[in-house]
Amino acid sequence: MEPGINDLIARPDACAPPMVDALRARSVAHDLRNVLAIFSAGISLLERSHGPTARSLRIFDGLRDAVSHGNSLVSEILGSPRTAVDRREKIGPCTFLSNLEALIAGALPSGIECELECGGSVWPVEVDPTSLKSTVLNLVVNAAEAMPEGGVIRITAKNTESDESVHHGLSGNFVKLEVRDDGVGIPAELLKHVLEPCFTTKSETGGTGLGLTQVQRFVAESNGHFAVETHEGTGTTMIIYLPAADVAGTTGGCRPAGSTQSF
Ligand SMILES: Nc1ncnc2c1ncn2[C@@H]1O[C@H](COP(=O)(O)OP(=O)(O)OP(=O)(O)O)[C@@H](O)[C@H]1O
Ligand SMILES: [Mg+2]
């Protein structure tokens, strides 16, 4: 029998059983670092034995970026207890997103393409780069998974219009980052649950339901705002507003969200 909506909704204690203690998490991170070192050595060996075609260079770039991102995540667990706020850096969104292209391409199955649209004049933002990278990857992987027949994922970054900011209960200057797909969309009954930790409709394929929880945490730590626009059958746009850094002396701040589809 097909699962109904209620079968897909996570129970409140769904996150409890796999909780690990801090020492166990650090041990796993330590072992993961060893695994990443093996990947790193293997990539160098393969690079030497393959001719530098445009395609292989792009694949190796993506693999190196993935290992580097993995090491940053491991360092978050093993390193000094710096918070995401301590790790903030001022970055230019367009350069940052362009540098992610090889990594994103490596995360996409065949049949899915990704387009980036970002003008050079997009304001800088001050965020934890590792968390922003994880956020974009989470949204891109979700978008790809929502398009089993293939399709195009569009990533855009632009400065907000002031009336749009007011609509979302924001004050100040924000950079709007969107990840849009033409996938299956999210039914209204599920939309209100998608940010619950461990809520997943992909448990059969190993989904943890923690991807959007990570996104939401990053957005909150960055004093931003998260919104979802979705239409069943035609696709979903995940929208993140990040406060612009140093634009005409003002930095954005966030008031409570006003829309039912905003988080
Ligand atoms: N772009 C999207 N299109 C359709 N549904 C989505 C999209 N993004 C998220 N969802 C829904 O939200 C749920 C929660 O997403 P989340 O990323 O938190 O977990 P997951 O993708 O299920 O698991 P994991 O991230 O561990 O692979 C998904 O199971 C899916 O039902
Ligand atoms: Mg996910």
GROMACS .gro file of C-alpha atoms and ligand atoms in nm:
model
  295
    1MET     CA    1   0.000   0.000   0.000
    2GLU     CA    2   0.125   0.354  -0.087
    3PRO     CA    3   0.221   0.558   0.222
    4GLY     CA    4  -0.032   0.829   0.310
    5ILE     CA    5   0.059   1.180   0.423
    6ASN     CA    6   0.039   1.075   0.788
    7ASP     CA    7   0.292   0.796   0.732
    8LEU     CA    8   0.538   1.054   0.603
    9ILE     CA    9   0.514   1.290   0.898
   10ALA     CA   10   0.797   1.242   1.147
   11ARG     CA   11   0.703   1.160   1.504
   12PRO     CA   12   0.830   1.408   1.769
   13ASP     CA   13   1.082   1.159   1.907
   14ALA     CA   14   1.205   1.058   1.562
   15CYS     CA   15   1.541   1.227   1.621
   16ALA     CA   16   1.604   1.075   1.962
   17PRO     CA   17   1.730   0.718   1.903
   18PRO     CA   18   2.041   0.795   1.694
   19MET     CA   19   2.169   1.075   1.924
   20VAL     CA   20   2.543   1.031   1.978
   21ASP     CA   21   2.753   1.170   2.261
   22ALA     CA   22   3.023   1.431   2.199
   23LEU     CA   23   3.316   1.187   2.233
   24ARG     CA   24   3.160   0.947   1.984
   25ALA     CA   25   3.097   1.235   1.741
   26ARG     CA   26   3.462   1.343   1.773
   27SER     CA   27   3.584   0.985   1.716
   28VAL     CA   28   3.372   0.956   1.401
   29ALA     CA   29   3.500   1.295   1.281
   30HIS     CA   30   3.858   1.180   1.349
   31ASP     CA   31   3.810   0.862   1.143
   32LEU     CA   32   3.635   1.058   0.870
   33ARG     CA   33   3.942   1.282   0.845
   34ASN     CA   34   4.151   0.970   0.774
   35VAL     CA   35   3.904   0.863   0.503
   36LEU     CA   36   3.922   1.212   0.346
   37ALA     CA   37   4.304   1.188   0.346
   38ILE     CA   38   4.275   0.865   0.142
   39PHE     CA   39   4.044   1.041  -0.106
   40SER     CA   40   4.286   1.331  -0.128
   41ALA     CA   41   4.584   1.104  -0.204
   42GLY     CA   42   4.376   0.909  -0.459
   43ILE     CA   43   4.273   1.230  -0.638
   44SER     CA   44   4.638   1.339  -0.668
   45LEU     CA   45   4.737   0.998  -0.810
   46LEU     CA   46   4.450   0.997  -1.061
   47GLU     CA   47   4.527   1.355  -1.164
   48ARG     CA   48   4.884   1.255  -1.252
   49SER     CA   49   4.770   0.955  -1.458
   50HIS     CA   50   4.494   1.138  -1.654
   51GLY     CA   51   4.554   1.386  -1.932
   52PRO     CA   52   4.437   1.736  -1.833
   53THR     CA   53   4.121   1.754  -2.048
   54ALA     CA   54   3.868   2.026  -1.967
   55ARG     CA   55   3.628   1.758  -1.840
   56SER     CA   56   3.878   1.581  -1.613
   57LEU     CA   57   4.005   1.913  -1.473
   58ARG     CA   58   3.648   2.005  -1.381
   59ILE     CA   59   3.583   1.667  -1.219
   60PHE     CA   60   3.908   1.685  -1.018
   61ASP     CA   61   3.828   2.042  -0.912
   62GLY     CA   62   3.492   1.921  -0.783
   63LEU     CA   63   3.650   1.628  -0.598
   64ARG     CA   64   3.917   1.848  -0.437
   65ASP     CA   65   3.651   2.100  -0.330
   66ALA     CA   66   3.442   1.817  -0.183
   67VAL     CA   67   3.737   1.686   0.021
   68SER     CA   68   3.823   2.037   0.134
   69HIS     CA   69   3.462   2.099   0.241
   70GLY     CA   70   3.459   1.763   0.423
   71ASN     CA   71   3.775   1.864   0.611
   72SER     CA   72   3.618   2.197   0.710
   73LEU     CA   73   3.316   2.013   0.850
   74VAL     CA   74   3.542   1.771   1.040
   75SER     CA   75   3.737   2.067   1.181
   76GLU     CA   76   3.412   2.213   1.311
   77ILE     CA   77   3.376   1.906   1.533
   78LEU     CA   78   3.743   1.851   1.622
   79GLY     CA   79   3.861   2.212   1.630
   80SER     CA   80   3.823   2.485   1.890
   81PRO     CA   81   3.463   2.541   1.998
   82ARG     CA   82   3.420   2.850   1.780
   83THR     CA   83   3.061   2.925   1.692
   84ALA     CA   84   2.932   2.994   1.342
   85VAL     CA   85   2.916   3.361   1.445
   86ASP     CA   86   3.294   3.355   1.525
   87ARG     CA   87   3.360   3.197   1.186
   88ARG     CA   88   3.188   3.471   0.989
   89GLU     CA   89   3.373   3.629   0.699
   90LYS     CA   90   3.272   3.896   0.452
   91ILE     CA   91   3.223   3.733   0.112
   92GLY     CA   92   3.106   3.837  -0.233
   93PRO     CA   93   2.811   3.606  -0.318
   94CYS     CA   94   2.885   3.589  -0.693
   95THR     CA   95   3.250   3.487  -0.654
   96PHE     CA   96   3.155   3.245  -0.378
   97LEU     CA   97   2.885   3.077  -0.590
   98SER     CA   98   3.102   3.065  -0.903
   99ASN     CA   99   3.372   2.889  -0.701
  100LEU     CA  100   3.113   2.626  -0.601
  101GLU     CA  101   3.027   2.527  -0.957
  102ALA     CA  102   3.261   2.226  -0.981
  103LEU     CA  103   3.147   2.100  -0.639
  104ILE     CA  104   2.780   2.136  -0.735
  105ALA     CA  105   2.835   1.965  -1.071
  106GLY     CA  106   2.990   1.670  -0.885
  107ALA     CA  107   2.680   1.642  -0.665
  108LEU     CA  108   2.433   1.627  -0.954
  109PRO     CA  109   2.319   1.308  -1.127
  110SER     CA  110   2.315   1.297  -1.506
  111GLY     CA  111   2.010   1.463  -1.658
  112ILE     CA  112   2.021   1.754  -1.413
  113GLU     CA  113   2.184   2.082  -1.504
  114CYS     CA  114   2.254   2.382  -1.291
  115GLU     CA  115   2.252   2.747  -1.398
  116LEU     CA  116   2.394   3.032  -1.195
  117GLU     CA  117   2.271   3.388  -1.241
  118CYS     CA  118   2.454   3.649  -1.038
  119GLY     CA  119   2.531   4.010  -1.131
  120GLY     CA  120   2.866   4.157  -1.030
  121SER     CA  121   2.705   4.429  -0.819
  122VAL     CA  122   2.547   4.199  -0.559
  123TRP     CA  123   2.624   4.329  -0.208
  124PRO     CA  124   2.870   4.138   0.014
  125VAL     CA  125   2.739   3.934   0.308
  126GLU     CA  126   2.904   3.835   0.634
  127VAL     CA  127   2.850   3.463   0.698
  128ASP     CA  128   3.027   3.139   0.795
  129PRO     CA  129   3.153   3.019   0.451
  130THR     CA  130   3.147   2.649   0.545
  131SER     CA  131   2.782   2.671   0.653
  132LEU     CA  132   2.687   2.865   0.340
  133LYS     CA  133   2.853   2.597   0.128
  134SER     CA  134   2.659   2.322   0.312
  135THR     CA  135   2.339   2.523   0.272
  136VAL     CA  136   2.375   2.562  -0.104
  137LEU     CA  137   2.465   2.193  -0.139
  138ASN     CA  138   2.165   2.086   0.068
  139LEU     CA  139   1.927   2.296  -0.141
  140VAL     CA  140   2.078   2.181  -0.470
  141VAL     CA  141   2.066   1.812  -0.372
  142ASN     CA  142   1.702   1.850  -0.259
  143ALA     CA  143   1.618   2.022  -0.588
  144ALA     CA  144   1.781   1.741  -0.788
  145GLU     CA  145   1.598   1.478  -0.584
  146ALA     CA  146   1.269   1.655  -0.661
  147MET     CA  147   1.331   1.611  -1.037
  148PRO     CA  148   1.358   1.234  -1.094
  149GLU     CA  149   1.298   1.287  -1.467
  150GLY     CA  150   1.581   1.544  -1.487
  151GLY     CA  151   1.563   1.919  -1.531
  152VAL     CA  152   1.737   2.247  -1.457
  153ILE     CA  153   1.822   2.396  -1.120
  154ARG     CA  154   1.854   2.773  -1.122
  155ILE     CA  155   2.061   2.948  -0.857
  156THR     CA  156   2.030   3.325  -0.844
  157ALA     CA  157   2.167   3.594  -0.615
  158LYS     CA  158   2.052   3.955  -0.626
  159ASN     CA  159   1.998   4.258  -0.409
  160THR     CA  160   1.647   4.292  -0.265
  161GLU     CA  161   1.396   4.553  -0.367
  162SER     CA  162   1.280   4.746  -0.062
  163ASP     CA  163   0.906   4.668  -0.107
  164GLU     CA  164   0.988   4.297  -0.119
  165SER     CA  165   1.183   4.325   0.207
  166VAL     CA  166   0.886   4.497   0.373
  167HIS     CA  167   0.659   4.216   0.249
  168HIS     CA  168   0.876   3.962   0.430
  169GLY     CA  169   0.898   4.166   0.750
  170LEU     CA  170   1.263   4.253   0.697
  171SER     CA  171   1.432   4.585   0.755
  172GLY     CA  172   1.752   4.695   0.585
  173ASN     CA  173   1.941   4.568   0.284
  174PHE     CA  174   1.936   4.200   0.202
  175VAL     CA  175   2.087   3.972  -0.059
  176LYS     CA  176   1.830   3.728  -0.192
  177LEU     CA  177   1.966   3.385  -0.275
  178GLU     CA  178   1.730   3.147  -0.457
  179VAL     CA  179   1.753   2.781  -0.555
  180ARG     CA  180   1.470   2.697  -0.795
  181ASP     CA  181   1.365   2.364  -0.945
  182ASP     CA  182   1.083   2.248  -1.176
  183GLY     CA  183   1.029   1.937  -0.969
  184VAL     CA  184   0.742   1.767  -0.792
  185GLY     CA  185   0.671   2.056  -0.551
  186ILE     CA  186   0.564   2.018  -0.188
  187PRO     CA  187   0.198   1.946  -0.102
  188ALA     CA  188   0.044   2.196   0.143
  189GLU     CA  189  -0.001   1.924   0.411
  190LEU     CA  190   0.374   1.855   0.405
  191LEU     CA  191   0.496   2.214   0.371
  192LYS     CA  192   0.432   2.292   0.737
  193HIS     CA  193   0.651   1.997   0.842
  194VAL     CA  194   0.954   2.025   0.614
  195LEU     CA  195   1.162   2.220   0.867
  196GLU     CA  196   1.099   1.979   1.154
  197PRO     CA  197   1.424   1.803   1.241
  198CYS     CA  198   1.415   1.448   1.100
  199PHE     CA  199   1.109   1.506   0.883
  200THR     CA  200   1.175   1.328   0.556
  201THR     CA  201   0.982   1.173   0.270
  202LYS     CA  202   1.301   0.990   0.168
  203SER     CA  203   1.357   0.749   0.457
  204GLU     CA  204   1.362   0.455   0.216
  205THR     CA  205   1.661   0.603   0.035
  206GLY     CA  206   1.848   0.708   0.349
  207GLY     CA  207   1.716   1.064   0.392
  208THR     CA  208   1.775   1.201   0.742
  209GLY     CA  209   1.545   1.503   0.730
  210LEU     CA  210   1.830   1.721   0.859
  211GLY     CA  211   1.914   1.912   0.539
  212LEU     CA  212   1.659   2.192   0.576
  213THR     CA  213   1.719   2.198   0.952
  214GLN     CA  214   2.082   2.284   0.873
  215VAL     CA  215   1.967   2.551   0.626
  216GLN     CA  216   1.730   2.703   0.880
  217ARG     CA  217   2.000   2.708   1.150
  218PHE     CA  218   2.247   2.878   0.914
  219VAL     CA  219   1.990   3.142   0.817
  220ALA     CA  220   1.903   3.211   1.183
  221GLU     CA  221   2.273   3.236   1.280
  222SER     CA  222   2.321   3.481   0.994
  223ASN     CA  223   2.025   3.700   1.106
  224GLY     CA  224   1.856   3.621   0.778
  225HIS     CA  225   1.520   3.494   0.667
  226PHE     CA  226   1.410   3.174   0.492
  227ALA     CA  227   1.105   3.134   0.268
  228VAL     CA  228   0.967   2.854   0.051
  229GLU     CA  229   0.753   2.904  -0.259
  230THR     CA  230   0.616   2.582  -0.394
  231HIS     CA  231   0.350   2.459  -0.634
  232GLU     CA  232   0.263   2.093  -0.642
  233GLY     CA  233   0.364   1.947  -0.977
  234THR     CA  234   0.552   2.252  -1.105
  235GLY     CA  235   0.839   2.312  -0.867
  236THR     CA  236   0.988   2.477  -0.562
  237THR     CA  237   1.195   2.786  -0.493
  238MET     CA  238   1.395   2.797  -0.171
  239ILE     CA  239   1.470   3.160  -0.084
  240ILE     CA  240   1.728   3.284   0.163
  241TYR     CA  241   1.764   3.650   0.256
  242LEU     CA  242   2.104   3.737   0.404
  243PRO     CA  243   2.175   4.079   0.555
  244ALA     CA  244   2.402   4.283   0.331
  245ALA     CA  245   2.727   4.388   0.495
  246ASP     CA  246   2.828   4.753   0.489
  247VAL     CA  247   2.581   4.888   0.236
  248ALA     CA  248   2.557   5.265   0.281
  249GLY     CA  249   2.635   5.220   0.650
  250THR     CA  250   2.340   4.989   0.724
  251THR     CA  251   2.320   4.621   0.799
  252GLY     CA  252   1.994   4.430   0.767
  253GLY     CA  253   1.803   4.297   1.063
  254CYS     CA  254   1.517   4.055   1.081
  255ARG     CA  255   1.170   4.095   1.220
  256PRO     CA  256   0.931   3.803   1.266
  257ALA     CA  257   0.814   3.655   0.938
  258GLY     CA  258   0.476   3.765   0.803
  259SER     CA  259   0.390   3.496   0.549
  260THR     CA  260   0.266   3.146   0.621
  261GLN     CA  261   0.523   3.007   0.379
  262SER     CA  262   0.809   3.191   0.546
  263PHE     CA  263   1.029   3.049   0.818
  264LIG     N1  264   1.312   2.115  -0.358
  264LIG     C1  265   1.225   2.033  -0.299
  264LIG     N2  266   1.119   1.984  -0.368
  264LIG     C2  267   1.028   1.901  -0.310
  264LIG     N3  268   1.035   1.862  -0.181
  264LIG     C3  269   1.138   1.907  -0.106
  264LIG     C4  270   1.238   1.994  -0.160
  264LIG     N4  271   1.326   2.022  -0.062
  264LIG     C5  272   1.284   1.956   0.047
  264LIG     N5  273   1.172   1.888   0.023
  264LIG     C6  274   1.094   1.807   0.119
  264LIG     O1  275   1.138   1.839   0.249
  264LIG     C7  276   1.180   1.721   0.318
  264LIG     C8  277   1.292   1.757   0.415
  264LIG     O2  278   1.408   1.795   0.343
  264LIG     P1  279   1.551   1.777   0.411
  264LIG     O3  280   1.654   1.824   0.317
  264LIG     O4  281   1.546   1.837   0.547
  264LIG     O5  282   1.564   1.620   0.434
  264LIG     P2  283   1.578   1.505   0.325
  264LIG     O6  284   1.616   1.564   0.193
  264LIG     O7  285   1.452   1.426   0.330
  264LIG     O8  286   1.694   1.417   0.384
  264LIG     P3  287   1.852   1.443   0.365
  264LIG     O9  288   1.871   1.590   0.352
  264LIG    O10  289   1.917   1.382   0.482
  264LIG    O11  290   1.887   1.370   0.239
  264LIG     C9  291   1.218   1.625   0.208
  264LIG    O12  292   1.211   1.489   0.250
  264LIG    C10  293   1.114   1.657   0.099
  264LIG    O13  294   0.991   1.593   0.127
  265MG      MG  295   1.785   1.700   0.186
   0.00000   0.00000   0.00000
